[in-house]
XYZ file of C-alpha atoms in Angstrom:
396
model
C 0.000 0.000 0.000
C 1.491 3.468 -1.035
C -0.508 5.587 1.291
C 2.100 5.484 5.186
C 0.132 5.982 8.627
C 1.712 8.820 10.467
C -0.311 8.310 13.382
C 1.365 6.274 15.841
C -0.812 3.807 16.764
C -1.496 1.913 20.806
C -2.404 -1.585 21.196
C -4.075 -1.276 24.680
C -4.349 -4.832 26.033
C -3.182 -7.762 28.250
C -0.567 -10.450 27.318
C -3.061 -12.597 25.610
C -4.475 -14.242 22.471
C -6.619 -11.138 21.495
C -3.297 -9.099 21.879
C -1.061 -11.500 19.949
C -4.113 -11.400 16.848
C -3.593 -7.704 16.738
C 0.022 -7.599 16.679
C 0.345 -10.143 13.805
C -2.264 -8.434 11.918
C -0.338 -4.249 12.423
C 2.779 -5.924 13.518
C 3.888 -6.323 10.051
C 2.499 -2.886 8.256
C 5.030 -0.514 8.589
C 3.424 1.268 11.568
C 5.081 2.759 14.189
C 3.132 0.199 16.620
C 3.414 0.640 20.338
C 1.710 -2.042 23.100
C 0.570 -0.884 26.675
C 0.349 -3.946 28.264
C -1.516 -3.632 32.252
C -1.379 -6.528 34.866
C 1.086 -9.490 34.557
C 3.149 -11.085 31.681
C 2.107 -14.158 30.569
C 4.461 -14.728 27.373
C 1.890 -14.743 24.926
C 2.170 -11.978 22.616
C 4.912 -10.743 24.109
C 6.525 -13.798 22.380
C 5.264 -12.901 19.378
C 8.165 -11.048 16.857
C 5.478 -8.413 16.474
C 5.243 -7.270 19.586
C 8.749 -5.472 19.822
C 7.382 -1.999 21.389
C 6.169 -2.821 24.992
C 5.336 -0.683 27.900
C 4.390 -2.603 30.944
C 2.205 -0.682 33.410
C 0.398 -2.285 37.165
C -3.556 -1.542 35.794
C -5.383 0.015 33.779
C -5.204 3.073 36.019
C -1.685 3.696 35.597
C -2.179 2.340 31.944
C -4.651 6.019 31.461
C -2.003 7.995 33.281
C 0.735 7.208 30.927
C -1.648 7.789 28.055
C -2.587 10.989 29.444
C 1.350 11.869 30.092
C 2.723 10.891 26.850
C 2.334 11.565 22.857
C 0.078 14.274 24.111
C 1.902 16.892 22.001
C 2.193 14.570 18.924
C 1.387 16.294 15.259
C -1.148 13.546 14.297
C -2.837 12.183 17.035
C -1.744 8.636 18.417
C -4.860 6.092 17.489
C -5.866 3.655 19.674
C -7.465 -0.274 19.765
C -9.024 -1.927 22.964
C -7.997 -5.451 23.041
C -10.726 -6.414 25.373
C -13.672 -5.539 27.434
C -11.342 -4.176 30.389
C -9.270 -2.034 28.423
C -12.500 -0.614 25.933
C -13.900 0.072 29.077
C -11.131 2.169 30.988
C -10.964 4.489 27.515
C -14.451 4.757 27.677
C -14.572 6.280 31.556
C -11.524 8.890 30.910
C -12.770 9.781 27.089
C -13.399 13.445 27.580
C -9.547 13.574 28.906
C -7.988 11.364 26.071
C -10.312 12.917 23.004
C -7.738 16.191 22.619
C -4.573 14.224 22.533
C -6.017 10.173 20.523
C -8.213 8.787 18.370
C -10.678 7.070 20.826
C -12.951 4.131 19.837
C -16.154 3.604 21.239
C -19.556 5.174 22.201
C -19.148 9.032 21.726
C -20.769 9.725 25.220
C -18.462 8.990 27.818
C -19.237 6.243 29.912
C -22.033 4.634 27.885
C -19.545 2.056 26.843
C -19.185 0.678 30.278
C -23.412 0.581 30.857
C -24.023 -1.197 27.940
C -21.545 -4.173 28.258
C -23.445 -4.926 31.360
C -25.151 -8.278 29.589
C -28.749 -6.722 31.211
C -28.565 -3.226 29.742
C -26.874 -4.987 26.530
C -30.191 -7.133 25.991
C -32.740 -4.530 26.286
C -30.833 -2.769 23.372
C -30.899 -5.461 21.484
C -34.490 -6.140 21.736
C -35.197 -2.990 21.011
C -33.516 -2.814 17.962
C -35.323 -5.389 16.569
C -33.031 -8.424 17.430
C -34.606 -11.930 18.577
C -33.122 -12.338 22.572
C -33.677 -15.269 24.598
C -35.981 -14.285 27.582
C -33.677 -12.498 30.416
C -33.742 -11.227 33.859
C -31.463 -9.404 36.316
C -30.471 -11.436 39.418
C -28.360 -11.542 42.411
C -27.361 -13.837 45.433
C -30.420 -12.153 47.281
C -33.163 -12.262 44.558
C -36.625 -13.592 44.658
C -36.754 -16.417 41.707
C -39.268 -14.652 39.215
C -42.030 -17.300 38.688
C -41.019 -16.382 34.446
C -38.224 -18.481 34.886
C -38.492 -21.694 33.035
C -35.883 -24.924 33.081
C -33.137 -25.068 31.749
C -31.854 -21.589 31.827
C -28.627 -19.826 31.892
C -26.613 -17.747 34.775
C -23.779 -15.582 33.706
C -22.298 -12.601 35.256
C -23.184 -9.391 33.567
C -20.103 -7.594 33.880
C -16.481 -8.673 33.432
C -15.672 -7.258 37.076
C -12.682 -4.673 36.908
C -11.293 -5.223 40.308
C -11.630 -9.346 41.081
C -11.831 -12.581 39.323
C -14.916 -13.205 37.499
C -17.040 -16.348 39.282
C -17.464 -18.030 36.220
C -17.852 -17.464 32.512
C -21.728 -19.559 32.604
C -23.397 -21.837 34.279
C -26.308 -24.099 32.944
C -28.892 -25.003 35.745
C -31.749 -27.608 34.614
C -33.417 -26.950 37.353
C -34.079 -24.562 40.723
C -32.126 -26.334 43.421
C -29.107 -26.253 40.654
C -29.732 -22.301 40.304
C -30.334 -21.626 44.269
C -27.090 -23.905 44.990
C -25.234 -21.450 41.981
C -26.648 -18.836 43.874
C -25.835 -19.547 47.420
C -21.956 -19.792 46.122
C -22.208 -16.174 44.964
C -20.835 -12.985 46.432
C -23.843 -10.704 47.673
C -22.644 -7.945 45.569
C -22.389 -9.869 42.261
C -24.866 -9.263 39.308
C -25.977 -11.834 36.727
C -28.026 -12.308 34.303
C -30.599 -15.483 33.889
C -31.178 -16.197 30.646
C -33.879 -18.602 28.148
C -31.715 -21.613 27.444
C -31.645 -21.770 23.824
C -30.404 -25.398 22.538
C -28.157 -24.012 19.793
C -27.216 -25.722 16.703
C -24.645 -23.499 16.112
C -22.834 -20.006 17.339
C -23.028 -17.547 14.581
C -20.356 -14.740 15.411
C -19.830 -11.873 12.696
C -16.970 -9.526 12.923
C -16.746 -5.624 11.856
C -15.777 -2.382 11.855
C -17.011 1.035 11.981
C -15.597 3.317 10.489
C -15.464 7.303 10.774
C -17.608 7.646 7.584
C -20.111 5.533 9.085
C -19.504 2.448 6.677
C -19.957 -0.658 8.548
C -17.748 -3.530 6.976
C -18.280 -6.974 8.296
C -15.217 -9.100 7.438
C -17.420 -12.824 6.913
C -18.880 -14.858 9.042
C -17.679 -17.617 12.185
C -19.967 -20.599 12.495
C -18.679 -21.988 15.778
C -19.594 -25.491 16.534
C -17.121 -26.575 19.428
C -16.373 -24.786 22.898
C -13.872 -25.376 25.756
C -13.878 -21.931 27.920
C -14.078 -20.755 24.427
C -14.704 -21.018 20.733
C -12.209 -24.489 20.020
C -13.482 -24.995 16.768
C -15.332 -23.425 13.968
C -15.695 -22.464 10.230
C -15.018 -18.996 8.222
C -17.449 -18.025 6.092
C -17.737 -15.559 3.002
C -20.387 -13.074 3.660
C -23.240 -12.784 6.675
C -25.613 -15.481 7.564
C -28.885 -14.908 6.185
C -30.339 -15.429 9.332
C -28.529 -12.119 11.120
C -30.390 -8.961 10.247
C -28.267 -6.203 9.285
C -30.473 -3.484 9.838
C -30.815 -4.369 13.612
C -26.870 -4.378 13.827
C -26.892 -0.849 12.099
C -29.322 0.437 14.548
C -27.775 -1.061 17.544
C -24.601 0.613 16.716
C -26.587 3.622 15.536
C -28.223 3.878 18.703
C -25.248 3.773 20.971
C -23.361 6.404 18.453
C -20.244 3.891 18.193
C -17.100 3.594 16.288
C -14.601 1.057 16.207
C -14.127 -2.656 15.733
C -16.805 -5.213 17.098
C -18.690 -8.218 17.096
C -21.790 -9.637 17.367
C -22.377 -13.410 18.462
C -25.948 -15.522 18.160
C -26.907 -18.902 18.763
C -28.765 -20.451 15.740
C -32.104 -22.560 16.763
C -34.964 -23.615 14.461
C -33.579 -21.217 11.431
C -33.244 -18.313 13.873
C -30.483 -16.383 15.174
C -30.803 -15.532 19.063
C -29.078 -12.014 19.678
C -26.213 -13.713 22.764
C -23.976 -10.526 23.001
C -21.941 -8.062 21.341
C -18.396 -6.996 21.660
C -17.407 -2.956 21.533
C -13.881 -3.493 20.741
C -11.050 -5.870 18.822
C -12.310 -9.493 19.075
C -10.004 -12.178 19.406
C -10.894 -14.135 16.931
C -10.353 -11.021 14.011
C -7.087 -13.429 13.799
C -8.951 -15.682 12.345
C -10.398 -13.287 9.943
C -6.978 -12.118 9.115
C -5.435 -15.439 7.986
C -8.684 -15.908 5.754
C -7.746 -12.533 4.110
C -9.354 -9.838 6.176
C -7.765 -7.155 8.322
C -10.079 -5.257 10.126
C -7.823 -3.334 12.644
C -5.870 -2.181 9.579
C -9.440 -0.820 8.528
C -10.301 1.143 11.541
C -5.915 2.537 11.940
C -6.537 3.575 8.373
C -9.631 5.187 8.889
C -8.542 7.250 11.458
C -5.760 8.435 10.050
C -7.850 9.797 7.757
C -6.752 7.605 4.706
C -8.705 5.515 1.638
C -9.258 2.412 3.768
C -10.351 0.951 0.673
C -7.183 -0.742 -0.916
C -7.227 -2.117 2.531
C -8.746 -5.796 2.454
C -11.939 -6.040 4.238
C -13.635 -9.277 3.548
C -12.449 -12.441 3.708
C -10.676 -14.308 0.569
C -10.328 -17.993 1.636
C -13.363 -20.236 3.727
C -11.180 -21.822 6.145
C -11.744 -23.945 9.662
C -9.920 -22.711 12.854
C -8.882 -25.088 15.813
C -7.488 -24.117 19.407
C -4.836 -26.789 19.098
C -3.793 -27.041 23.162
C -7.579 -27.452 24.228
C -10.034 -28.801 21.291
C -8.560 -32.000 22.087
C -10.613 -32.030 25.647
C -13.825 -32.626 23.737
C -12.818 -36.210 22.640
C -12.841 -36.740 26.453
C -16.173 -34.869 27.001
C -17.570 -36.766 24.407
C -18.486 -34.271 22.074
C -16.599 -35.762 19.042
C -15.023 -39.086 18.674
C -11.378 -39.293 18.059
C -11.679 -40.202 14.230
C -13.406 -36.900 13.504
C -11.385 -34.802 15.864
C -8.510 -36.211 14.002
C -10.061 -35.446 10.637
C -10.979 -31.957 11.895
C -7.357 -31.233 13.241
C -5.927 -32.539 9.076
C -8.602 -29.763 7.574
C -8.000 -26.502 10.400
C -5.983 -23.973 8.158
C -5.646 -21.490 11.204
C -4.888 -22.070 15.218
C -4.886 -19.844 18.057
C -1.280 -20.210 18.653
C 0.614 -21.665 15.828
C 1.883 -19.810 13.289
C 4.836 -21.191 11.068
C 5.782 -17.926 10.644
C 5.390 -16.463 14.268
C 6.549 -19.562 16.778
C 7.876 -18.043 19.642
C 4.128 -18.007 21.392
C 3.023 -21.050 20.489
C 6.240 -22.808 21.590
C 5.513 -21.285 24.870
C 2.107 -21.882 25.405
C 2.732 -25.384 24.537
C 5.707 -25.913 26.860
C 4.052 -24.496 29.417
C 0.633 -26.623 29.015
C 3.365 -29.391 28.829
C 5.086 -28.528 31.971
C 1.589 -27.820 33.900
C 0.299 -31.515 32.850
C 3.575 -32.991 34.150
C 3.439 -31.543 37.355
C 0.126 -32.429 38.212
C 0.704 -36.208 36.665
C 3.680 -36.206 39.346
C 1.105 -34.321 42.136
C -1.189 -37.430 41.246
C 0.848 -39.839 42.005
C 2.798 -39.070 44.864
C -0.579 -37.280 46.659
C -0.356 -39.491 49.443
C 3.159 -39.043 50.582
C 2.867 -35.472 50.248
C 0.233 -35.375 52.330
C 1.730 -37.462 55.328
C 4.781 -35.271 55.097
C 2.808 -31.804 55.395
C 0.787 -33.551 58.568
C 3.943 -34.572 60.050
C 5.491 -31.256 59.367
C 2.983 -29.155 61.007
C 2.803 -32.191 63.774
């Protein structure tokens, strides 16, 4: 591409898989590419031979203050990309601040960001703007079960929390001693949301970006069929699903006056897409997007630089299948595909959430580490016992 960024441009995110997709998608564009990395390193995309311009900061408070004390004189103005929920959020609360020095994604208004990733505000958006949601209610440790609730149904927290470890990512409860038991191991304070159960087929997740013109490019679409903590395995798709309504997404996003990268996910049931959540920032999987042929971040660092993001490519080239190759594997034990297909499935995946021939040093890590983690507790295992008797005699 002839046209050069002069904008510097600030991966704000943790030393993870969504941080290691955006540096091998910018890492190699002739950007002057800088990462503010809060919390601990975890050799993930700081492995990566992308990721060569760190700056290591305790949270994502001190993260904002060196924002707010640095490249605040700069000609063109610094852009920067949330690599998850945390960091989207933090930009969103000190907006007004950061607006006169960076290019900010996000909602325009400062702090509607943070409300509407709560999963409760998040739904009543979504049903407003014409999506189909499963049936949902608010609920805490100390709530009345509403008699609306019917079996099975779904608990999740609606808020990543910024300050302790989330409980859990989901919980399915079949029936109401399984949801008061969930409930009972709950901190007081926490908020959830209780959701319909909807027996998906399939997760349909579409990825996109809007840009400062108020074009909305959706790279193709991820038809997810296998899940351990997260999406393990799934196809990419040319195009958007039939069954996701574009107008709804435009009027979501229309609604909430935002700009940036996103995502929407649904679970497909009886030739209908159920409206699950959507994600205001840089998705992890846009990696996967990228090795089909799309580059999305490029998109929105183009666009805001104020340059014809349309030699950049947008939509995907190649259908591929993607496979996390450390934790897919776990299925064949949970019984959710036999060995023979997970073998067949592991031949046809053209894309992994580590490996990259070209990019090793994370994967090699992640993999020794996994490696080193499963030998240990083998080794726990066996010698349990003895351990045990030494400790009693110890504190005997």
């Amino acid at each position: 591409m002839e046209q050069v960024v002069k904008n510097k441009v600030i991966v704000f995110g943790r030393d993870n898989y969504n941080t290691l997709g955006l540096a091998r998608q910018l890492g190699n564009e002739n950007l002057d590419l800088l990462f503010l990395m809060p919390g601990e390193i975890h050799h993930c995309a700081t492995k990566s031979k992308y990721c060569k311009n760190v700056v290591h900061v305790k949270d994502h408070a001190e993260a904002i203050d060196y924002l707010l004390n640095n490249y605040i004189d700069e000609r063109f103005k610094p852009i920067l990309i949330a690599g998850a929920d945390l960091e989207a959020e933090a930009l969103d609360q000190h907006r007004e601040e950061l607006i006169n020095h960076y290019i900010v994604p996000g909602t325009m208004e400062q702090g509607l960001l943070t409300k509407v990733d709560d999963k409760n505000v998040m739904v009543k958006i979504a049903e407003e703007c014409g999506f189909s949601v499963p049936k949902s209610v608010m609920i805490t440790a100390e709530s009345i079960l509403p008699d609306s609730i019917s079996f099975p149904c779904l608990i999740k927290p609606a808020k990543y929390p910024a300050n302790r470890k989330k409980e859990f990512k989901m919980i399915k409860c079949d029936n109401e001693e399984q949801l008061k038991d969930t409930l009972r191991h709950v901190r007081k304070d926490s908020v959830f949301i209780l959701q319909e159960y909807i027996p998906k087929d399939v997760e349909i997740f579409i990825n996109g970006c809007k840009t400062w013109d108020n074009q909305i490019t959706i790279a193709g679409t991820c038809y997810r069929d296998r899940f351990f903590n997260d999406i393990s395995h799934g196809q990419i798709r040319k195009g958007i699903s039939e069954l996701i309504d574009m107008n709804s997404v435009r009027l979501m996003l229309e609604q909430i006056d935002f700009y940036g990268l996103f995502s929407f996910e649904f679970g497909q049931y009886n030739g209908k897409a159920y409206f699950f959540e959507t994600n205001l920032r840089n998705d992890g999987a846009s990696y996967s997007f990228y090795k089909a042929g799309a580059n999305l971040p490029l998109v929105w660092v183009y666009s805001s630089a104020g340059l014809n993001y349309s030699q950049v490519p947008s939509s995907i080239k190649n259908e591929l299948w993607y496979m996390d190759e450390l934790y897919d594997c776990l299925n064949i034990r949970k019984g959710i595909v036999s060995k023979k297909q997970w073998k067949l499935d592991w031949d046809n995946a053209q894309v992994f959430r580590y490996y990259d021939k070209d990019d090793l040093g994370p994967w090699r890590y992640v993999h020794n580490r996994r490696h080193l983690l499963r030998t240990k507790k083998i080794i726990l295992d066996k010698y349990r016992p003895q351990i045990v008797k030494l400790l009693d005699l110890f504190h005997k």
